Tab-separated table of C-alpha atoms in Angstrom:
chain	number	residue	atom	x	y	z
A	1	UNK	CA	-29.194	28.282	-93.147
A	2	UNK	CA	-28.719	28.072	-96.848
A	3	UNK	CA	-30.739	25.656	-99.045
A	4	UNK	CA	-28.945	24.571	-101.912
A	5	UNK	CA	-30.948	22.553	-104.819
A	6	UNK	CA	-29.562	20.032	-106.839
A	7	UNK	CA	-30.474	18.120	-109.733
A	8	UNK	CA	-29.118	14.929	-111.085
A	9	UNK	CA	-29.547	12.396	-113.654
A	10	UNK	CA	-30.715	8.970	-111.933
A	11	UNK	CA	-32.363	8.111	-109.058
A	12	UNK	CA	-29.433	5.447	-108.166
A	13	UNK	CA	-27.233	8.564	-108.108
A	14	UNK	CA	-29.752	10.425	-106.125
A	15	UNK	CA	-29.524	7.006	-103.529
A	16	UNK	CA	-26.138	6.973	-103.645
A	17	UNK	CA	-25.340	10.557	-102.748
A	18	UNK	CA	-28.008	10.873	-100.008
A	19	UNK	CA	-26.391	7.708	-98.008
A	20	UNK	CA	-23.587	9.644	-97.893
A	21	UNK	CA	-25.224	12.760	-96.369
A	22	UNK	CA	-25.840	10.819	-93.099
A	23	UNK	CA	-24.830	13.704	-91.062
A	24	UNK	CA	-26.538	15.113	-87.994
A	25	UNK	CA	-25.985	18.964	-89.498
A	26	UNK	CA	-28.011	18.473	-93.071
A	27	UNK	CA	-30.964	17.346	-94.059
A	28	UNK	CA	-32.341	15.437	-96.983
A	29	UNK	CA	-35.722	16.037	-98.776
A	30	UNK	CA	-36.222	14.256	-101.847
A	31	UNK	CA	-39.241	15.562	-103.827
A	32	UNK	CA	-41.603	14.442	-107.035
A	33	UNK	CA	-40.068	16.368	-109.758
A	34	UNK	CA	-37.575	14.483	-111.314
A	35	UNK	CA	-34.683	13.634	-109.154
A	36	UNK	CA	-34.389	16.986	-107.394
A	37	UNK	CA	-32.354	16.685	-103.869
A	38	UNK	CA	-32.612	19.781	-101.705
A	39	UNK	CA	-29.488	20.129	-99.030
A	40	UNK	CA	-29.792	22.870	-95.989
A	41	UNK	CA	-26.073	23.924	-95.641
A	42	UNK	CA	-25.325	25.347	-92.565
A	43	UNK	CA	-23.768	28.642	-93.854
A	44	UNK	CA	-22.102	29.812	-97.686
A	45	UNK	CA	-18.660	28.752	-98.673
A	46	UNK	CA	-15.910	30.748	-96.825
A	47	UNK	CA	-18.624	31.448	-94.125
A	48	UNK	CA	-18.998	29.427	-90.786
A	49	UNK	CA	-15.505	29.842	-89.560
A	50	UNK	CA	-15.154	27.702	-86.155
A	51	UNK	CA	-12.123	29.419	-84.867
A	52	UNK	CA	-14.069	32.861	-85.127
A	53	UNK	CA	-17.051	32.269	-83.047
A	54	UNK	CA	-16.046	33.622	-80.096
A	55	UNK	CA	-13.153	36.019	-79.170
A	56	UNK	CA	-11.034	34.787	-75.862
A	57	UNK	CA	-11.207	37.551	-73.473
A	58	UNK	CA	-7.078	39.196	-73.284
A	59	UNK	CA	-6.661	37.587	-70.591
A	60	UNK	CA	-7.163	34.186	-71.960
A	61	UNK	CA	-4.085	31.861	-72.811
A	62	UNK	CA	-5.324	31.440	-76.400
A	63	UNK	CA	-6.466	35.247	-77.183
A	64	UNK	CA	-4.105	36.750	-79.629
A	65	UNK	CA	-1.911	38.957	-77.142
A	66	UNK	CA	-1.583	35.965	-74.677
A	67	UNK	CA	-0.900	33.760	-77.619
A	68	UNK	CA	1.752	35.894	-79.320
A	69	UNK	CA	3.607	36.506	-75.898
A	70	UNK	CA	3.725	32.419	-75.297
A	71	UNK	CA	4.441	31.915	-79.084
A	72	UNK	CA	7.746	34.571	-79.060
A	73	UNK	CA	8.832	32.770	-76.073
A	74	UNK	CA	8.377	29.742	-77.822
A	75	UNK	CA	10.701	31.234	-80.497
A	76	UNK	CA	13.564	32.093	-78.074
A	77	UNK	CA	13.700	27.740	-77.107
A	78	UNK	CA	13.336	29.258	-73.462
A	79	UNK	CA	13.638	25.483	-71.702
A	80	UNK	CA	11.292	26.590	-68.749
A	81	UNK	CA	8.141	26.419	-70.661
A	82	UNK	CA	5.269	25.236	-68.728
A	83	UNK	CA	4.147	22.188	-71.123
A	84	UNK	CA	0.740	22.733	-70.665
A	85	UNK	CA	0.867	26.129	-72.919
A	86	UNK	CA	-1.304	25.308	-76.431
A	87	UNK	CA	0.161	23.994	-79.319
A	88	UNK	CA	0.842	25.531	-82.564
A	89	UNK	CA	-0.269	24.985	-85.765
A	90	UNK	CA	0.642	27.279	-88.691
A	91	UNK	CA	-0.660	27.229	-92.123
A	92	UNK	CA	2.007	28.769	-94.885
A	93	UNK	CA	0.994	30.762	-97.769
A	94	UNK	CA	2.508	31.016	-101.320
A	95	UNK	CA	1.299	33.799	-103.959
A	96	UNK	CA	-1.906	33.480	-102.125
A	97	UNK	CA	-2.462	30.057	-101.933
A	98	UNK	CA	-2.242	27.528	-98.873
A	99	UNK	CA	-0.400	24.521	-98.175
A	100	UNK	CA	-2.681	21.396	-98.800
A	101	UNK	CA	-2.608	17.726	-98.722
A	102	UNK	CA	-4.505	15.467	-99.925
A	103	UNK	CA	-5.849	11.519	-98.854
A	104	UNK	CA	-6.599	9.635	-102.231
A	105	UNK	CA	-9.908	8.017	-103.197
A	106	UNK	CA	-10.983	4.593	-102.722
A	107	UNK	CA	-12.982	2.472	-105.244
A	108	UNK	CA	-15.773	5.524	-106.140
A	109	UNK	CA	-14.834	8.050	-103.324
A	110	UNK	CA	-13.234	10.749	-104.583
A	111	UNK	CA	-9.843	12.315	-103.198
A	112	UNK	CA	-10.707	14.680	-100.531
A	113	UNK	CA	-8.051	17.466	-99.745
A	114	UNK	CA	-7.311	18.249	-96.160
A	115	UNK	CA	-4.905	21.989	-94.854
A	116	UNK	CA	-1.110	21.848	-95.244
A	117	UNK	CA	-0.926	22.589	-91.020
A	118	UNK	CA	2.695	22.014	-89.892
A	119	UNK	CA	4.055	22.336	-86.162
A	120	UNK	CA	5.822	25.841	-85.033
A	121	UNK	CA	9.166	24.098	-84.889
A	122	UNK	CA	8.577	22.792	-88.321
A	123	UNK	CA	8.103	25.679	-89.665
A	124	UNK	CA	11.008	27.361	-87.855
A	125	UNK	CA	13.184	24.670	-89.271
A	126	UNK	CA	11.722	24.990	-92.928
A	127	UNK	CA	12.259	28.568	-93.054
A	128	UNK	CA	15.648	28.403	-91.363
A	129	UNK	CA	17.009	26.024	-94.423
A	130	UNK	CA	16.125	28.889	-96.280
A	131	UNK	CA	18.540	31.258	-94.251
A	132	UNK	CA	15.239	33.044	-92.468
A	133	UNK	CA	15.073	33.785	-88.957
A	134	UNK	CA	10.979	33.165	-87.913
A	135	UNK	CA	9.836	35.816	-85.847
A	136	UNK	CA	6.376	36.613	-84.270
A	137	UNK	CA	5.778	39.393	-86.370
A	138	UNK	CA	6.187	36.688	-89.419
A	139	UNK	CA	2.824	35.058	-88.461
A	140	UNK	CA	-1.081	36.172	-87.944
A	141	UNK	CA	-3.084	34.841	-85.741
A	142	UNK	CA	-5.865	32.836	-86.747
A	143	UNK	CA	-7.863	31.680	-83.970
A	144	UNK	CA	-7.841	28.803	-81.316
A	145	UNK	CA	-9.498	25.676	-80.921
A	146	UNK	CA	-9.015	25.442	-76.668
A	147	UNK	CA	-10.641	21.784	-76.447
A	148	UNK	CA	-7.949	20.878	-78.918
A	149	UNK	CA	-5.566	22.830	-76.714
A	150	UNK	CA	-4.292	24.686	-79.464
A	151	UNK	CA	-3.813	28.166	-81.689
A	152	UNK	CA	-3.723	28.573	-85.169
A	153	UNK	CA	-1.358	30.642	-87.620
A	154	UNK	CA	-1.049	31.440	-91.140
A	155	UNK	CA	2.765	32.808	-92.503
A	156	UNK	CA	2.756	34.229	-96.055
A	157	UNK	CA	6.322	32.178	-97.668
A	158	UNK	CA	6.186	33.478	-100.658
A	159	UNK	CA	9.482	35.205	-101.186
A	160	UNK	CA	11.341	31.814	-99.845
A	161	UNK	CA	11.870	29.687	-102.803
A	162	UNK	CA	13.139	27.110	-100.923
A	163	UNK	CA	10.047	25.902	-99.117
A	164	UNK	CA	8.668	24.673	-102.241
A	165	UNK	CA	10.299	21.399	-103.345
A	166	UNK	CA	11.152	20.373	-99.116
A	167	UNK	CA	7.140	20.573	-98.921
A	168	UNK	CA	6.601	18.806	-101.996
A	169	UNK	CA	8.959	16.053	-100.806
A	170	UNK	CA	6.051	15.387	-98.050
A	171	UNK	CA	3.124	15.547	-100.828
A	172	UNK	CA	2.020	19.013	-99.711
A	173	UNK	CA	1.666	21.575	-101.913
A	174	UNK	CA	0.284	24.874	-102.642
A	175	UNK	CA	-3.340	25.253	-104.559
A	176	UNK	CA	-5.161	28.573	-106.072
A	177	UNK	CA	-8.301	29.049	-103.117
A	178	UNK	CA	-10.371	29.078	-106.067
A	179	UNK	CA	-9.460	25.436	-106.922
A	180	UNK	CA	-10.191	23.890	-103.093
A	181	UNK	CA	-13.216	25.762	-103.636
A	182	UNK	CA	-14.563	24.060	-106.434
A	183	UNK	CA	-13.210	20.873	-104.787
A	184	UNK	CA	-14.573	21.015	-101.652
A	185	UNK	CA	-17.583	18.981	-100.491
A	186	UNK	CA	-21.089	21.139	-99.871
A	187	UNK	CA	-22.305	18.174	-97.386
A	188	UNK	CA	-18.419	17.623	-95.339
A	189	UNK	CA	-19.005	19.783	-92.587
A	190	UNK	CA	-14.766	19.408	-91.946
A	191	UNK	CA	-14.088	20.642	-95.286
A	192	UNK	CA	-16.293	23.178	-95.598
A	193	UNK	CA	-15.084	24.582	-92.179
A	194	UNK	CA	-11.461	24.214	-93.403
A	195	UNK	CA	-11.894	26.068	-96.573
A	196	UNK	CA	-13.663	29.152	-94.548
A	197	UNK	CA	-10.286	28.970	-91.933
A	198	UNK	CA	-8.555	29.298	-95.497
A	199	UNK	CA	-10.337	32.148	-96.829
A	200	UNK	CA	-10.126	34.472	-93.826
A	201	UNK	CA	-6.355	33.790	-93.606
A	202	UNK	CA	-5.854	34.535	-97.294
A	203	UNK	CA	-7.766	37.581	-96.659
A	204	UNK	CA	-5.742	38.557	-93.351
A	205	UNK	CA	-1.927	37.964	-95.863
A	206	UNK	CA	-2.956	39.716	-98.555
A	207	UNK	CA	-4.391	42.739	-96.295
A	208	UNK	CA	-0.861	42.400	-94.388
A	209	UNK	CA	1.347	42.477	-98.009
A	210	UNK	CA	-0.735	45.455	-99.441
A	211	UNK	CA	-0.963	47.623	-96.417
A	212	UNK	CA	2.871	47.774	-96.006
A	213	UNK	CA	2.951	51.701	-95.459
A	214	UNK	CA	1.068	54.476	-93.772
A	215	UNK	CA	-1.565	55.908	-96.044
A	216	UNK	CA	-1.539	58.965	-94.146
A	217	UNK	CA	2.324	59.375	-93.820
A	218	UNK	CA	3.932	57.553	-96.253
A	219	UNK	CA	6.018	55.475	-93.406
A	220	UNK	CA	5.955	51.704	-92.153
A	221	UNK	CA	3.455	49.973	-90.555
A	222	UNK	CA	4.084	47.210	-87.964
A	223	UNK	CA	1.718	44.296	-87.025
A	224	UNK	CA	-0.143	44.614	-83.976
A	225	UNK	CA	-2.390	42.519	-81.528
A	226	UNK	CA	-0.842	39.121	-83.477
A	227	UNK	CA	-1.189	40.596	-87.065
A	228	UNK	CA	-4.982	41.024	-86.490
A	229	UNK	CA	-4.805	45.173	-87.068
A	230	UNK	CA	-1.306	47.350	-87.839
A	231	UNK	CA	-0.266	50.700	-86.921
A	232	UNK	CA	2.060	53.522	-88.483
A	233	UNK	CA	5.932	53.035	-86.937
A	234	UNK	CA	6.016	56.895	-86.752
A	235	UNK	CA	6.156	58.557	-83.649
A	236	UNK	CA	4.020	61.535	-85.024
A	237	UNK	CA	1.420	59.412	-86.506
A	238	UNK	CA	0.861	56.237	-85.206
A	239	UNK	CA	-2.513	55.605	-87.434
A	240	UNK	CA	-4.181	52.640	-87.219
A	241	UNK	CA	-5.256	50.440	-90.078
A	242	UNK	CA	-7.528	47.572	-89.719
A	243	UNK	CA	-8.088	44.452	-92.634
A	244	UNK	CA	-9.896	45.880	-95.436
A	245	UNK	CA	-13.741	44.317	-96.120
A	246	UNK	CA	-14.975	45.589	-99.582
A	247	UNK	CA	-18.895	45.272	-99.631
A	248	UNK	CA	-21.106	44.021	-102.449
A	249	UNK	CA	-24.207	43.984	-103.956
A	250	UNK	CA	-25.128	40.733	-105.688
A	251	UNK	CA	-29.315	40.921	-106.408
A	252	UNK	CA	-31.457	38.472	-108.873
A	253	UNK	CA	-33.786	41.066	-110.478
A	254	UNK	CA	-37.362	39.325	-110.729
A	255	UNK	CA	-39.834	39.944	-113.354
A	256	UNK	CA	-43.091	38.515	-110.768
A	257	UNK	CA	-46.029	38.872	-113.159
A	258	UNK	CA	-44.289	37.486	-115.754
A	259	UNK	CA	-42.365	34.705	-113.523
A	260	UNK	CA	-38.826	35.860	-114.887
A	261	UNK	CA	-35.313	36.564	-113.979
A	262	UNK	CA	-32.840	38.555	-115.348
A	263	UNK	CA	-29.568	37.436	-115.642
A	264	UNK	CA	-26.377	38.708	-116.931
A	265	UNK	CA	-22.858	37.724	-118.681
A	266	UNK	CA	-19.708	39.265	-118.241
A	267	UNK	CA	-16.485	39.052	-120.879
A	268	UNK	CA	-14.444	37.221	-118.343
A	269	UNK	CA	-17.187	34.782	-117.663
A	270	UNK	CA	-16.580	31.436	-119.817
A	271	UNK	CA	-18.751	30.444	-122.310
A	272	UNK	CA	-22.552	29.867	-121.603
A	273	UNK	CA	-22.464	31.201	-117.542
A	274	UNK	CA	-25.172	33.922	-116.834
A	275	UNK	CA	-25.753	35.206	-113.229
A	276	UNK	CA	-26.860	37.453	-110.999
A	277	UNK	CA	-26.048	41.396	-111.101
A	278	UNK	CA	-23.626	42.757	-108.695
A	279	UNK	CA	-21.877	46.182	-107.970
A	280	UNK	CA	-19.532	48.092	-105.049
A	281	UNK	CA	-21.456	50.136	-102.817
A	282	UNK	CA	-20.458	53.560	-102.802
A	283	UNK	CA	-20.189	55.794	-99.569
A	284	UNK	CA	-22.885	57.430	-98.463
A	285	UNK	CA	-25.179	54.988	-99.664
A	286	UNK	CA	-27.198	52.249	-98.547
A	287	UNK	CA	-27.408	48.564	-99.306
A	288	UNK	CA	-30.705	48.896	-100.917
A	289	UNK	CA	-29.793	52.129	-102.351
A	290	UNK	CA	-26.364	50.515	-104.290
A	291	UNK	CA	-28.990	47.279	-105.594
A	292	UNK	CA	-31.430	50.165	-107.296
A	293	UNK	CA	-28.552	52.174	-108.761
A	294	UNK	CA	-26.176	49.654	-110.113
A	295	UNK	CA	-29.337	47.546	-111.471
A	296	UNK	CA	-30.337	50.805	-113.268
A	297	UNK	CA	-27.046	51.478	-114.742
A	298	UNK	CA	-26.049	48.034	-115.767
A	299	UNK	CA	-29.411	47.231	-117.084
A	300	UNK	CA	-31.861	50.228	-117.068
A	301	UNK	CA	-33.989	48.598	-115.483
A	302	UNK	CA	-35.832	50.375	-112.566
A	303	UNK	CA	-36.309	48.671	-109.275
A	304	UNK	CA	-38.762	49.218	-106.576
A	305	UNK	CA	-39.159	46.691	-103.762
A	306	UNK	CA	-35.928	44.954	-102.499
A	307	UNK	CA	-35.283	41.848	-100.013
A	308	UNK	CA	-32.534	40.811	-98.185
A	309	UNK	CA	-31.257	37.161	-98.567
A	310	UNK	CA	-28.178	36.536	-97.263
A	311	UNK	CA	-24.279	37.187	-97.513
A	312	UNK	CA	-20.825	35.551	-98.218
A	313	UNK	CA	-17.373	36.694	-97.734
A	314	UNK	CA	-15.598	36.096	-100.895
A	315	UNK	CA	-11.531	35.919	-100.262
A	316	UNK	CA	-10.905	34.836	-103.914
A	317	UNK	CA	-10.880	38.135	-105.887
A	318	UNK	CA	-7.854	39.972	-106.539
A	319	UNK	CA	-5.201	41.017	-103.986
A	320	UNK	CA	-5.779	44.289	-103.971
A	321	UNK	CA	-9.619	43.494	-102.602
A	322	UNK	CA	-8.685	40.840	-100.553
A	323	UNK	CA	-11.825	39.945	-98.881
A	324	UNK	CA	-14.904	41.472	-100.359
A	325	UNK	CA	-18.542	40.923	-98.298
A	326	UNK	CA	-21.190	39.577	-101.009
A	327	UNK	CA	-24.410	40.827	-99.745
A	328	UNK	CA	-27.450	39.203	-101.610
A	329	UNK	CA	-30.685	40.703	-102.399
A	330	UNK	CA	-33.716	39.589	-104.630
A	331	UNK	CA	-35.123	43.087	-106.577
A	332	UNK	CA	-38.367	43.131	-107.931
A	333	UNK	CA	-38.954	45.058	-111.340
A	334	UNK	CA	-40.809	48.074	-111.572
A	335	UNK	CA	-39.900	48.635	-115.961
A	336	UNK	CA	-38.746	45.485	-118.467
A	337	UNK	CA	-37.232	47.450	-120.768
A	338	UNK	CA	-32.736	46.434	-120.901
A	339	UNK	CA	-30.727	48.892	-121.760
A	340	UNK	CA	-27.013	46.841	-121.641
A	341	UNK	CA	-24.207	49.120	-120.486
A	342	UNK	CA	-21.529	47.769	-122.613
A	343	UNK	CA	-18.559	48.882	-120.729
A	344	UNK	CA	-20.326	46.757	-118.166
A	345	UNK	CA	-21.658	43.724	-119.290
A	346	UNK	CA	-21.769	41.645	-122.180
A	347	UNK	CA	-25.497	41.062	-122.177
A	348	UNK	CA	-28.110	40.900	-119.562
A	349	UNK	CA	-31.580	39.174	-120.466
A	350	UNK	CA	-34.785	38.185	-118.749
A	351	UNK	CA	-34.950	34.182	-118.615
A	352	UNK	CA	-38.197	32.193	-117.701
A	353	UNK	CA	-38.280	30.013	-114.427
A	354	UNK	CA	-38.001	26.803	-116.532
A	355	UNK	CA	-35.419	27.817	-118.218
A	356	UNK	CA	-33.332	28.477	-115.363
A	357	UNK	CA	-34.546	25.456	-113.764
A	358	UNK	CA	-33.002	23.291	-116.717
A	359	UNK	CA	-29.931	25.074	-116.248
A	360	UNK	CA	-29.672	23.603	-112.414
A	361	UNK	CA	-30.895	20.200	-113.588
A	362	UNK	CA	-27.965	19.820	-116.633
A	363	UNK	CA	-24.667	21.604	-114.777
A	364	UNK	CA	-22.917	18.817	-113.722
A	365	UNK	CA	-21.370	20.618	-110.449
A	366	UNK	CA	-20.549	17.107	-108.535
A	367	UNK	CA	-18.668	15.885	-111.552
A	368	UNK	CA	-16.684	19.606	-111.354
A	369	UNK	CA	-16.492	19.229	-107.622
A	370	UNK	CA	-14.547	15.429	-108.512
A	371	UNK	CA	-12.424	16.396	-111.402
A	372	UNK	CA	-11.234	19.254	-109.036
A	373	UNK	CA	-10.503	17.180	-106.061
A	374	UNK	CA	-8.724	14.859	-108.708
A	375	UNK	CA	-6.443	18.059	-110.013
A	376	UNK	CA	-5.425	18.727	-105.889
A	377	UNK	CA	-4.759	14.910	-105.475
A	378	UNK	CA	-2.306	15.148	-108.833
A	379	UNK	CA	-0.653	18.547	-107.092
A	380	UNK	CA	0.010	17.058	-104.226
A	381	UNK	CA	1.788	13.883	-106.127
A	382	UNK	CA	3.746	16.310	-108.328
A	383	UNK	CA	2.083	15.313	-111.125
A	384	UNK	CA	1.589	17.581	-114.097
A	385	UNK	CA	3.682	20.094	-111.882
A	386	UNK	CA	3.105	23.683	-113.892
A	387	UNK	CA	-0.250	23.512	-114.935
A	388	UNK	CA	-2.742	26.174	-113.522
A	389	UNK	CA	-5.530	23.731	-112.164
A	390	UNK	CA	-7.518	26.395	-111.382
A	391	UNK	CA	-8.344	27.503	-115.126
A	392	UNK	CA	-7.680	24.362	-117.482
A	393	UNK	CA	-11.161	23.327	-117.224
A	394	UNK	CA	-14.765	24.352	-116.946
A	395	UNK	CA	-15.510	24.233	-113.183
A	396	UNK	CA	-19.270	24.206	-113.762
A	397	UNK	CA	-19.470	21.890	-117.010
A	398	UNK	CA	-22.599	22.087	-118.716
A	399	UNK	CA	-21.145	21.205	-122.547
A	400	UNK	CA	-24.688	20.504	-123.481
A	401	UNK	CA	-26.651	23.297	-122.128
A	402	UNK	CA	-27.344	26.497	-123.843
A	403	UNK	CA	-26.858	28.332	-120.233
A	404	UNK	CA	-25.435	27.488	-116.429
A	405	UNK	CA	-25.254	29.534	-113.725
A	406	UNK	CA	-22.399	29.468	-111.091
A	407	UNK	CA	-21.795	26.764	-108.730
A	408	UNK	CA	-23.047	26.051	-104.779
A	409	UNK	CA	-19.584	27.419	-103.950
A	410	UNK	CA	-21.332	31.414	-105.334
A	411	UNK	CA	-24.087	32.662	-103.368
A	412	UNK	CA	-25.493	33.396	-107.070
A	413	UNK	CA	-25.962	29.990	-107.130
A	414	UNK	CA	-28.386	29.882	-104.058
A	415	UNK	CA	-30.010	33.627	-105.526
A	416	UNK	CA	-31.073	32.009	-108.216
A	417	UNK	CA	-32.161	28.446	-106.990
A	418	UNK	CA	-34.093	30.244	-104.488
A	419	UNK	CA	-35.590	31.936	-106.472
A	420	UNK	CA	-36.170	28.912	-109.325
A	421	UNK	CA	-37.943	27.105	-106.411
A	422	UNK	CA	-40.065	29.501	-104.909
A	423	UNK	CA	-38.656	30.245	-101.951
A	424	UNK	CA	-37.770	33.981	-102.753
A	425	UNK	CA	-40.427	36.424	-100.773
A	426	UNK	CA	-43.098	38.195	-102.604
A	427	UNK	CA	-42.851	41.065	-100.516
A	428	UNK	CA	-41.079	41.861	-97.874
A	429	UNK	CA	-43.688	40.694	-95.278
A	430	UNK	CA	-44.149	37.240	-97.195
A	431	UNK	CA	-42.684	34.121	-95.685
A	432	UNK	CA	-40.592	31.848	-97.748
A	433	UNK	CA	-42.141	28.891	-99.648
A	434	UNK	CA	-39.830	25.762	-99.464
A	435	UNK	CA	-40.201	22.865	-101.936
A	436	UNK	CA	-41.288	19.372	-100.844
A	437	UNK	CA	-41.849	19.748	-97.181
A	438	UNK	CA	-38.127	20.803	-96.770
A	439	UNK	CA	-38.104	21.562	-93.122
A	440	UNK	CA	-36.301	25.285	-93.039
């Protein structure tokens, strides 16, 4: 599980917000130093999909070739079908971003978002008003939920114009990933689950609209096995491709005997955020391999021991990396000495523990977490309708701090508090410290 430490400003708040993590999946730990709340998560944001832990057998009603076949039959209105096949749900996609409603707050509760799902003959009907025949081919298969007797489906809309103000008519509308991110709830166990169905379906479109041709033949490819892999059309080639994962190193470089971290800023990073250092593996080389070399030429600095932490798939980069795997390390020093690549980073430097530590204890992250659900619940209502919620405001906050680090949303975030409250290994053989009797 993940640990994720939090810091806030009154003990009232602390109250407040620990009633309302009453649920049988987290636990609470409130410790001595000031107002500190430490939350075990069950996975990372995006991870913890619960249509993807297990794979129906192909015989199954709800695996993907079983579920295709009933859904294209579906498709034809054939009159004879036996009404206890599974229901459909389909989630569309615009530019990359998924349908979503929202339920507004009450009193002091925030708004809390909830997936745009519609029904298969409501989405047959939206796209026919827009002159397009839905075909199996149209949709990817998502996963099933069999107790609720039913499959799931994304669609990717984007080229039908038309979709956009009938949806908005019915308070739906279509948000950046990024910005349901931010807004999600850490401790709702539904929303966190809904954002990871999100993510891998946002991953599985924009694999499907940039792997339109054969990269060893130049022709077509065609969805196969419900959009889960495709294949080359041609007769002579008939390659297979399968969705594209792009691996990544993310490590916190520690300084042990002299209890610091060293953290970096990018140019596209807004003002004030610092974290972790991160780089593509390259074939041919392993994960502990890529943490030593792109340390070494980011930084210069030389690395000798290095521990595995944890990882998070990350479906909000660009579309041509549509789902990159964030695997995170801690790296212990073996020289001090920064060398900054420039053409890399804007600066990286080493930062003492309670430095860092001040920088969790000031970013407000559950006022960014609020504001954001507020911007989704003014989408929805067609309020402010142009304005790119996703970058008009500092997701992490922090106007008063000389330094934040990203959000619980970034497994940077959890790097670095690990790391802040002594819970990162000393060697490899060490076993975790965890702060005030938490119980992981």
């Amino acid at each position: 599980m993940v640990k994720l430490s939090l810091l806030y400003s009154s003990s009232l708040h602390l109250l407040a917000l620990s009633k309302k993590l009453a649920l049988p999946n987290f636990t609470r730990t409130l410790c001595s130093i000031p107002t500190t709340m430490s939350i075990n998560l069950q996975s990372h944001a995006f991870a913890g999909n619960p249509m993807r832990s297990k794979t129906p057998k192909p015989s199954d009603p709800f695996s993907p070739t079983q579920a295709l076949e009933t859904l294209k039959t579906r498709l034809l209105d054939n009159p004879h079908l036996p009404s206890s096949s599974p229901s459909f749900k389909v989630l569309p996609f615009r530019k990359g971003r998924p349908l979503a409603s929202t339920i507004g707050g009450i009193s002091d509760l925030k708004p809390t978002w909830y997936l745009g799902w519609i029904s298969l003959a409501d989405c047959k009907g939206l796209l026919g008003n827009c002159g397009v025949e839905l075909s199996g081919d149209s949709l990817v298969y998502l996963g099933s939920r069999p107790e609720e007797d039913a499959v799931y489906w994304a669609i990717d809309v984007s080229k039908e114009d038309g979709v956009v103000p009938e949806l908005g008519g019915k308070q739906l509308c279509f948000v950046e990933l990024r910005t349901l991110m931010v807004a999600t709830d850490w401790a709702d166990e539904r929303a966190m689950a809904e954002l990871a169905v999100a993510g891998h379906a946002r991953a599985l479109l924009e694999w499907h609209s940039t792997s339109l041709f054969c990269g060893h033949c130049g022709e077509k490819t065609v969805p196969k096995e419900a959009g889960r892999r495709k294949q080359c059309s041609s007769e002579l080639c008939k390659k297979r491709v399968y969705p594209r994962v792009d691996p990544v190193v993310i490590m916190l470089v520690i300084d042990k005997e002299n209890d610091r971290a060293l953290l970096s800023r990018q140019s596209r990073f807004v003002p004030r955020m610092w974290s972790c250092l991160a780089g593509f593996i390259e074939p041919g080389e392993s994960l502990e391999e890529a943490v030593k070399r792109e340390t070494w030429e980011e930084t210069g600095i030389e690395v000798g021991e290095v521990v595995y932490h944890s990882s998070q798939p990350w479906p909000v980069g660009p579309s041509s990396m549509p789902c990159q795997l964030m695997v995170g390390f801690f790296a212990y020093a073996k020289s001090l000495e920064i060398n900054v690549d420039k053409e890399e980073l804007e600066d990286a430097q080493w930062h003492s523990r309670e430095d860092v530590k001040k920088a969790l204890t000031f970013a407000e992250y559950e006022k960014a977490q609020k504001t954001a659900a507020e911007k989704v619940e003014q989408m929805c209502r067609g309020v402010e309708k142009g304005q790119n919620f996703s970058a008009d405001y500092n997701v992490e906050s922090g106007e008063l701090t000389p330094m934040f680090i990203p959000g619980p949303f970034a497994i940077a975030h959890h790097l670095i508090s690990s790391w802040v409250y002594q819970d990162a290994p000393d060697s490899v053989d060490a076993r975790p410290k965890h702060p005030c009797g938490s119980n992981l």
